mmCIF file of C-alpha atoms and ligand atoms in Angstrom:
data_model
loop_
_atom_site.group_PDB
_atom_site.id
_atom_site.type_symbol
_atom_site.label_atom_id
_atom_site.label_comp_id
_atom_site.label_asym_id
_atom_site.label_seq_id
_atom_site.Cartn_x
_atom_site.Cartn_y
_atom_site.Cartn_z
ATOM 1 C CA MET O 4 66.441 88.217 111.837
ATOM 2 C CA HIS O 5 67.700 89.337 108.436
ATOM 3 C CA ARG O 6 66.315 92.878 109.262
ATOM 4 C CA THR O 7 68.713 93.188 112.315
ATOM 5 C CA LYS O 8 71.951 91.710 110.019
ATOM 6 C CA VAL O 9 71.571 94.350 107.758
ATOM 7 C CA ARG O 10 71.131 97.188 110.550
ATOM 8 C CA VAL O 11 74.826 96.459 112.071
ATOM 9 C CA VAL O 12 76.410 96.625 108.638
ATOM 10 C CA GLU O 13 74.503 100.065 108.186
ATOM 11 C CA ASP O 14 76.083 100.861 111.815
ATOM 12 C CA VAL O 15 79.278 99.694 110.995
ATOM 13 C CA LEU O 16 79.503 102.124 108.035
ATOM 14 C CA ASP O 17 78.082 105.112 109.535
ATOM 15 C CA ALA O 18 81.173 104.562 112.378
ATOM 16 C CA ASN O 19 83.248 104.365 109.517
ATOM 17 C CA ASN O 20 81.795 107.588 107.510
ATOM 18 C CA THR O 21 82.111 109.674 111.082
ATOM 19 C CA ILE O 22 85.847 108.586 111.136
ATOM 20 C CA ALA O 23 86.614 109.214 107.657
ATOM 21 C CA ARG O 24 84.884 112.814 108.060
ATOM 22 C CA ALA O 25 87.533 112.948 110.489
ATOM 23 C CA ASN O 26 89.967 112.197 108.737
ATOM 24 C CA ARG O 27 88.851 114.373 105.822
ATOM 25 C CA GLU O 28 89.163 117.533 107.936
ATOM 26 C CA ASP O 29 92.512 116.857 109.265
ATOM 27 C CA PHE O 30 93.466 116.570 105.414
ATOM 28 C CA ASP O 31 91.469 119.696 104.745
ATOM 29 C CA ARG O 32 93.617 121.771 107.632
ATOM 30 C CA HIS O 33 96.942 120.760 105.984
ATOM 31 C CA GLY O 34 95.759 121.854 102.224
ATOM 32 C CA VAL O 35 96.790 118.244 101.604
ATOM 33 C CA ARG O 36 94.161 116.472 98.778
ATOM 34 C CA VAL O 37 94.258 112.627 98.722
ATOM 35 C CA VAL O 38 93.494 110.150 96.425
ATOM 36 C CA ASN O 39 91.958 106.658 97.103
ATOM 37 C CA LEU O 40 93.604 103.996 94.682
ATOM 38 C CA MET O 41 91.942 101.125 94.222
ATOM 39 C CA SER O 42 92.402 97.639 91.921
ATOM 40 C CA ALA O 43 92.564 93.731 92.339
ATOM 41 C CA PRO O 44 96.072 92.505 93.109
ATOM 42 C CA GLY O 45 98.102 92.844 90.543
ATOM 43 C CA ALA O 46 96.625 95.179 88.098
ATOM 44 C CA GLY O 47 99.130 97.919 88.637
ATOM 45 C CA LYS O 48 99.194 100.210 91.119
ATOM 46 C CA THR O 49 102.624 100.471 92.492
ATOM 47 C CA SER O 50 104.070 100.406 88.987
ATOM 48 C CA LEU O 51 101.213 103.383 87.795
ATOM 49 C CA LEU O 52 102.640 105.382 90.699
ATOM 50 C CA GLU O 53 106.439 104.735 90.189
ATOM 51 C CA ARG O 54 106.369 105.754 86.751
ATOM 52 C CA ALA O 55 103.720 108.930 87.316
ATOM 53 C CA LEU O 56 105.844 110.217 90.371
ATOM 54 C CA ALA O 57 109.622 108.965 88.638
ATOM 55 C CA GLY O 58 109.749 113.250 87.878
ATOM 56 C CA SER O 59 108.706 115.800 89.712
ATOM 57 C CA LEU O 60 105.176 116.925 89.937
ATOM 58 C CA ASP O 61 105.518 120.655 88.622
ATOM 59 C CA GLY O 62 106.564 120.958 92.484
ATOM 60 C CA VAL O 63 103.615 119.293 93.757
ATOM 61 C CA ARG O 64 104.788 117.465 96.902
ATOM 62 C CA VAL O 65 103.232 113.899 96.908
ATOM 63 C CA GLY O 66 103.181 111.272 99.847
ATOM 64 C CA VAL O 67 102.258 107.934 99.475
ATOM 65 C CA LEU O 68 100.314 105.554 102.222
ATOM 66 C CA GLU O 69 100.955 101.927 101.266
ATOM 67 C CA GLY O 70 98.145 99.585 102.491
ATOM 68 C CA ASP O 71 99.048 96.031 102.098
ATOM 69 C CA VAL O 72 97.940 93.054 104.409
ATOM 70 C CA GLN O 73 101.489 91.954 105.269
ATOM 71 C CA GLY O 74 105.389 93.376 104.296
ATOM 72 C CA SER O 75 106.653 96.196 102.689
ATOM 73 C CA PHE O 76 106.882 95.048 99.079
ATOM 74 C CA ASP O 77 105.448 97.926 97.240
ATOM 75 C CA ALA O 78 106.700 100.711 100.001
ATOM 76 C CA ASP O 79 109.783 99.234 99.207
ATOM 77 C CA ARG O 80 109.721 99.830 95.366
ATOM 78 C CA LEU O 81 108.241 103.741 96.166
ATOM 79 C CA ALA O 82 111.324 104.552 98.579
ATOM 80 C CA GLY O 83 113.625 105.041 95.652
ATOM 81 C CA LEU O 84 110.986 107.502 94.261
ATOM 82 C CA HIS O 85 112.563 109.907 97.191
ATOM 83 C CA ILE O 86 109.077 110.983 98.689
ATOM 84 C CA PRO O 87 107.591 110.037 102.104
ATOM 85 C CA VAL O 88 106.125 106.795 102.010
ATOM 86 C CA THR O 89 104.516 105.470 105.423
ATOM 87 C CA GLN O 90 103.451 101.265 104.974
ATOM 88 C CA LEU O 91 99.987 100.624 106.971
ATOM 89 C CA ASN O 92 99.782 96.904 107.337
ATOM 90 C CA THR O 93 96.460 95.300 108.448
ATOM 91 C CA ASP O 94 98.458 92.392 109.969
ATOM 92 C CA PRO O 95 98.528 92.370 112.569
ATOM 93 C CA GLY O 96 96.718 95.066 114.680
ATOM 94 C CA PHE O 97 93.773 95.200 112.063
ATOM 95 C CA GLY O 98 92.936 90.939 111.378
ATOM 96 C CA GLY O 99 94.405 90.862 108.382
ATOM 97 C CA GLU O 100 91.684 92.896 106.854
ATOM 98 C CA CYS O 101 91.368 92.852 102.769
ATOM 99 C CA HIS O 102 91.190 96.373 102.773
ATOM 100 C CA LEU O 103 91.848 99.711 104.293
ATOM 101 C CA ASP O 104 88.933 101.417 106.181
ATOM 102 C CA ALA O 105 88.850 105.167 107.917
ATOM 103 C CA ASN O 106 89.967 103.602 111.788
ATOM 104 C CA MET O 107 93.309 102.251 110.049
ATOM 105 C CA VAL O 108 94.182 105.293 108.157
ATOM 106 C CA ARG O 109 93.837 107.243 110.959
ATOM 107 C CA SER O 110 96.243 105.215 112.938
ATOM 108 C CA ALA O 111 98.619 106.448 110.421
ATOM 109 C CA LEU O 112 98.178 110.194 110.419
ATOM 110 C CA PRO O 113 100.585 110.637 113.463
ATOM 111 C CA ALA O 114 103.364 108.749 110.925
ATOM 112 C CA LEU O 115 102.349 111.096 108.008
ATOM 113 C CA PRO O 116 104.132 114.319 107.133
ATOM 114 C CA LEU O 117 100.995 116.229 105.995
ATOM 115 C CA GLU O 118 102.211 119.992 106.731
ATOM 116 C CA GLU O 119 104.810 118.784 104.001
ATOM 117 C CA LEU O 120 102.504 117.391 101.353
ATOM 118 C CA ASP O 121 100.027 118.469 99.091
ATOM 119 C CA LEU O 122 98.798 115.453 97.410
ATOM 120 C CA LEU O 123 98.630 111.927 99.655
ATOM 121 C CA VAL O 124 97.557 108.680 97.067
ATOM 122 C CA ILE O 125 96.458 106.375 99.324
ATOM 123 C CA GLU O 126 97.203 102.567 97.970
ATOM 124 C CA ASN O 127 94.836 100.784 98.858
ATOM 125 C CA VAL O 128 94.924 96.603 99.382
ATOM 126 C CA GLY O 129 94.205 94.888 96.092
ATOM 127 C CA ASN O 130 90.503 93.847 96.312
ATOM 128 C CA LEU O 131 87.924 94.901 94.092
ATOM 129 C CA VAL O 132 85.032 94.386 96.538
ATOM 130 C CA CYS O 133 85.201 95.906 100.275
ATOM 131 C CA PRO O 134 87.398 98.554 99.930
ATOM 132 C CA ALA O 135 84.480 100.362 97.604
ATOM 133 C CA GLU O 136 82.327 100.213 100.527
ATOM 134 C CA PHE O 137 84.750 102.250 103.437
ATOM 135 C CA ARG O 138 85.444 105.763 102.823
ATOM 136 C CA VAL O 139 88.833 106.759 104.108
ATOM 137 C CA GLY O 140 88.657 110.396 103.999
ATOM 138 C CA GLU O 141 89.842 110.454 100.309
ATOM 139 C CA ASP O 142 88.695 113.738 97.690
ATOM 140 C CA VAL O 143 88.376 111.537 94.753
ATOM 141 C CA ARG O 144 88.595 107.569 94.112
ATOM 142 C CA ALA O 145 90.703 106.464 91.214
ATOM 143 C CA MET O 146 90.627 102.267 90.229
ATOM 144 C CA VAL O 147 92.845 100.408 88.082
ATOM 145 C CA CYS O 148 91.862 97.967 85.853
ATOM 146 C CA SER O 149 94.368 96.038 83.531
ATOM 147 C CA VAL O 150 92.710 94.492 80.218
ATOM 148 C CA ALA O 151 94.093 91.134 81.981
ATOM 149 C CA GLU O 152 91.225 90.624 83.897
ATOM 150 C CA GLY O 153 88.436 90.679 81.073
ATOM 151 C CA GLU O 154 86.035 93.084 80.024
ATOM 152 C CA ASP O 155 83.206 91.486 82.336
ATOM 153 C CA LYS O 156 84.710 93.390 85.447
ATOM 154 C CA PRO O 157 82.433 96.091 85.567
ATOM 155 C CA LEU O 158 79.048 93.963 85.961
ATOM 156 C CA LYS O 159 80.987 91.583 88.712
ATOM 157 C CA TYR O 160 82.115 94.696 90.780
ATOM 158 C CA PRO O 161 79.798 97.127 90.178
ATOM 159 C CA LEU O 162 80.196 99.135 93.208
ATOM 160 C CA MET O 163 84.267 99.659 92.623
ATOM 161 C CA PHE O 164 83.263 100.887 89.139
ATOM 162 C CA ARG O 165 80.289 102.703 90.276
ATOM 163 C CA SER O 166 82.517 104.384 93.075
ATOM 164 C CA ALA O 167 85.167 105.539 91.318
ATOM 165 C CA GLU O 168 85.729 109.149 89.368
ATOM 166 C CA LEU O 169 88.672 107.832 87.516
ATOM 167 C CA VAL O 170 89.033 104.301 85.932
ATOM 168 C CA VAL O 171 92.512 103.616 84.907
ATOM 169 C CA ILE O 172 92.680 100.860 81.915
ATOM 170 C CA ASN O 173 96.105 99.355 82.538
ATOM 171 C CA LYS O 174 98.469 96.924 80.640
ATOM 172 C CA ILE O 175 96.882 98.254 77.032
ATOM 173 C CA ASP O 176 100.598 96.769 75.762
ATOM 174 C CA LEU O 177 98.853 93.804 76.379
ATOM 175 C CA LEU O 178 96.127 94.082 74.187
ATOM 176 C CA ALA O 179 96.916 92.254 71.334
ATOM 177 C CA HIS O 180 98.028 89.165 73.048
ATOM 178 C CA LEU O 181 94.655 88.890 74.831
ATOM 179 C CA ASP O 182 90.977 88.439 73.975
ATOM 180 C CA PHE O 183 90.110 91.258 75.658
ATOM 181 C CA ASP O 184 87.445 92.878 74.033
ATOM 182 C CA LEU O 185 88.002 97.037 74.774
ATOM 183 C CA ASP O 186 84.813 98.261 73.682
ATOM 184 C CA LYS O 187 82.756 95.258 75.306
ATOM 185 C CA PHE O 188 84.451 96.467 78.584
ATOM 186 C CA LEU O 189 83.896 100.466 78.198
ATOM 187 C CA TYR O 190 80.208 99.580 76.806
ATOM 188 C CA HIS O 191 79.878 97.537 80.668
ATOM 189 C CA LEU O 192 82.232 100.215 81.948
ATOM 190 C CA ASP O 193 79.236 103.141 80.887
ATOM 191 C CA GLN O 194 76.543 100.609 82.007
ATOM 192 C CA VAL O 195 77.547 100.834 85.634
ATOM 193 C CA ASN O 196 79.376 104.230 86.299
ATOM 194 C CA PRO O 197 77.797 106.435 82.629
ATOM 195 C CA GLY O 198 80.638 108.841 80.999
ATOM 196 C CA VAL O 199 83.211 108.270 84.079
ATOM 197 C CA GLU O 200 86.557 109.619 83.226
ATOM 198 C CA ARG O 201 89.008 106.786 82.068
ATOM 199 C CA LEU O 202 92.583 106.353 80.998
ATOM 200 C CA LEU O 203 93.903 104.137 78.709
ATOM 201 C CA VAL O 204 97.603 103.443 79.952
ATOM 202 C CA SER O 205 100.340 100.748 80.318
ATOM 203 C CA ALA O 206 102.906 101.277 82.757
ATOM 204 C CA ARG O 207 104.857 98.714 81.360
ATOM 205 C CA SER O 208 105.763 101.233 78.063
ATOM 206 C CA GLY O 209 104.775 104.292 79.521
ATOM 207 C CA GLU O 210 101.780 105.069 76.884
ATOM 208 C CA GLY O 211 98.932 107.239 78.446
ATOM 209 C CA VAL O 212 101.255 107.674 81.536
ATOM 210 C CA GLU O 213 101.530 111.376 81.099
ATOM 211 C CA ALA O 214 97.763 112.088 81.192
ATOM 212 C CA TRP O 215 97.654 109.644 84.312
ATOM 213 C CA ARG O 216 100.496 111.877 85.613
ATOM 214 C CA GLN O 217 98.278 114.643 84.321
ATOM 215 C CA TRP O 218 95.128 113.853 86.131
ATOM 216 C CA LEU O 219 97.313 113.295 89.693
ATOM 217 C CA LEU O 220 98.633 117.158 88.930
ATOM 218 C CA GLY O 221 94.880 118.311 88.688
ATOM 219 C CA VAL O 222 93.724 116.849 92.209
ATOM 220 C CA ALA O 223 96.451 118.409 93.583
ATOM 221 C CA MET O 224 96.175 122.183 91.753
ATOM 222 C CA TRP O 225 92.794 121.976 92.829
ATOM 223 C CA ALA O 226 93.881 121.645 96.324
ATOM 224 C CA GLU O 227 95.644 125.003 95.659
ATOM 225 C CA ALA O 228 92.809 126.788 93.580
ATOM 226 C CA HIS O 229 90.862 125.934 97.270
ATOM 227 C CA ALA O 230 93.539 126.596 99.799
HETATM 228 MG MG1 MG Q 327 100.802 97.367 95.276
HETATM 229 ZN ZN1 ZN Q 328 88.135 93.828 103.391
#
């Protein structure tokens, strides 16, 4: 019985990967590079996007696909940036899922102006568990972890930390007020994803935001080099 259960999960993930490949082909055909941005709720994904995209991104045309269970609070915040923002809610229609999967993103493709974009950031539903299991057609994965979450998180959610190409450590302006041990966090991070690129930032103070912006720019530039 146990083996049967495992098999069902594998089939679901196989089906997801097939749709994710189809999404990626569509993105590639339009020359759009895609970042899957993940974190726990409240780590600062939207704030970091607001900060990085507030000015022009050196002519790179950016759009955001905003994943949430309900509502459009984050999309409304980003609307002020005057870039294409598309809201994707997992409730209704997808049972209020706590992650985005390839099929949900596929359903949003007709609403995305792909021909007008060089870079698409998909802000996933805030959750450190299942988003890491579902490819959605992205080129790269970035995750945000705030220092308010504690230095044990890489060990508690290893799949998330292992599957990211970039780890953004946010809210460093709070370090002086917390017991968070940054060295210990980085040690744990290297245990699950040795040498992974990491940025220390504060969306609040702006510290490190330029490096984050440059990273996004680099993903988009990679598109031009390969177009
Ligand atoms: Mg958000
Ligand atoms: Zn989920």
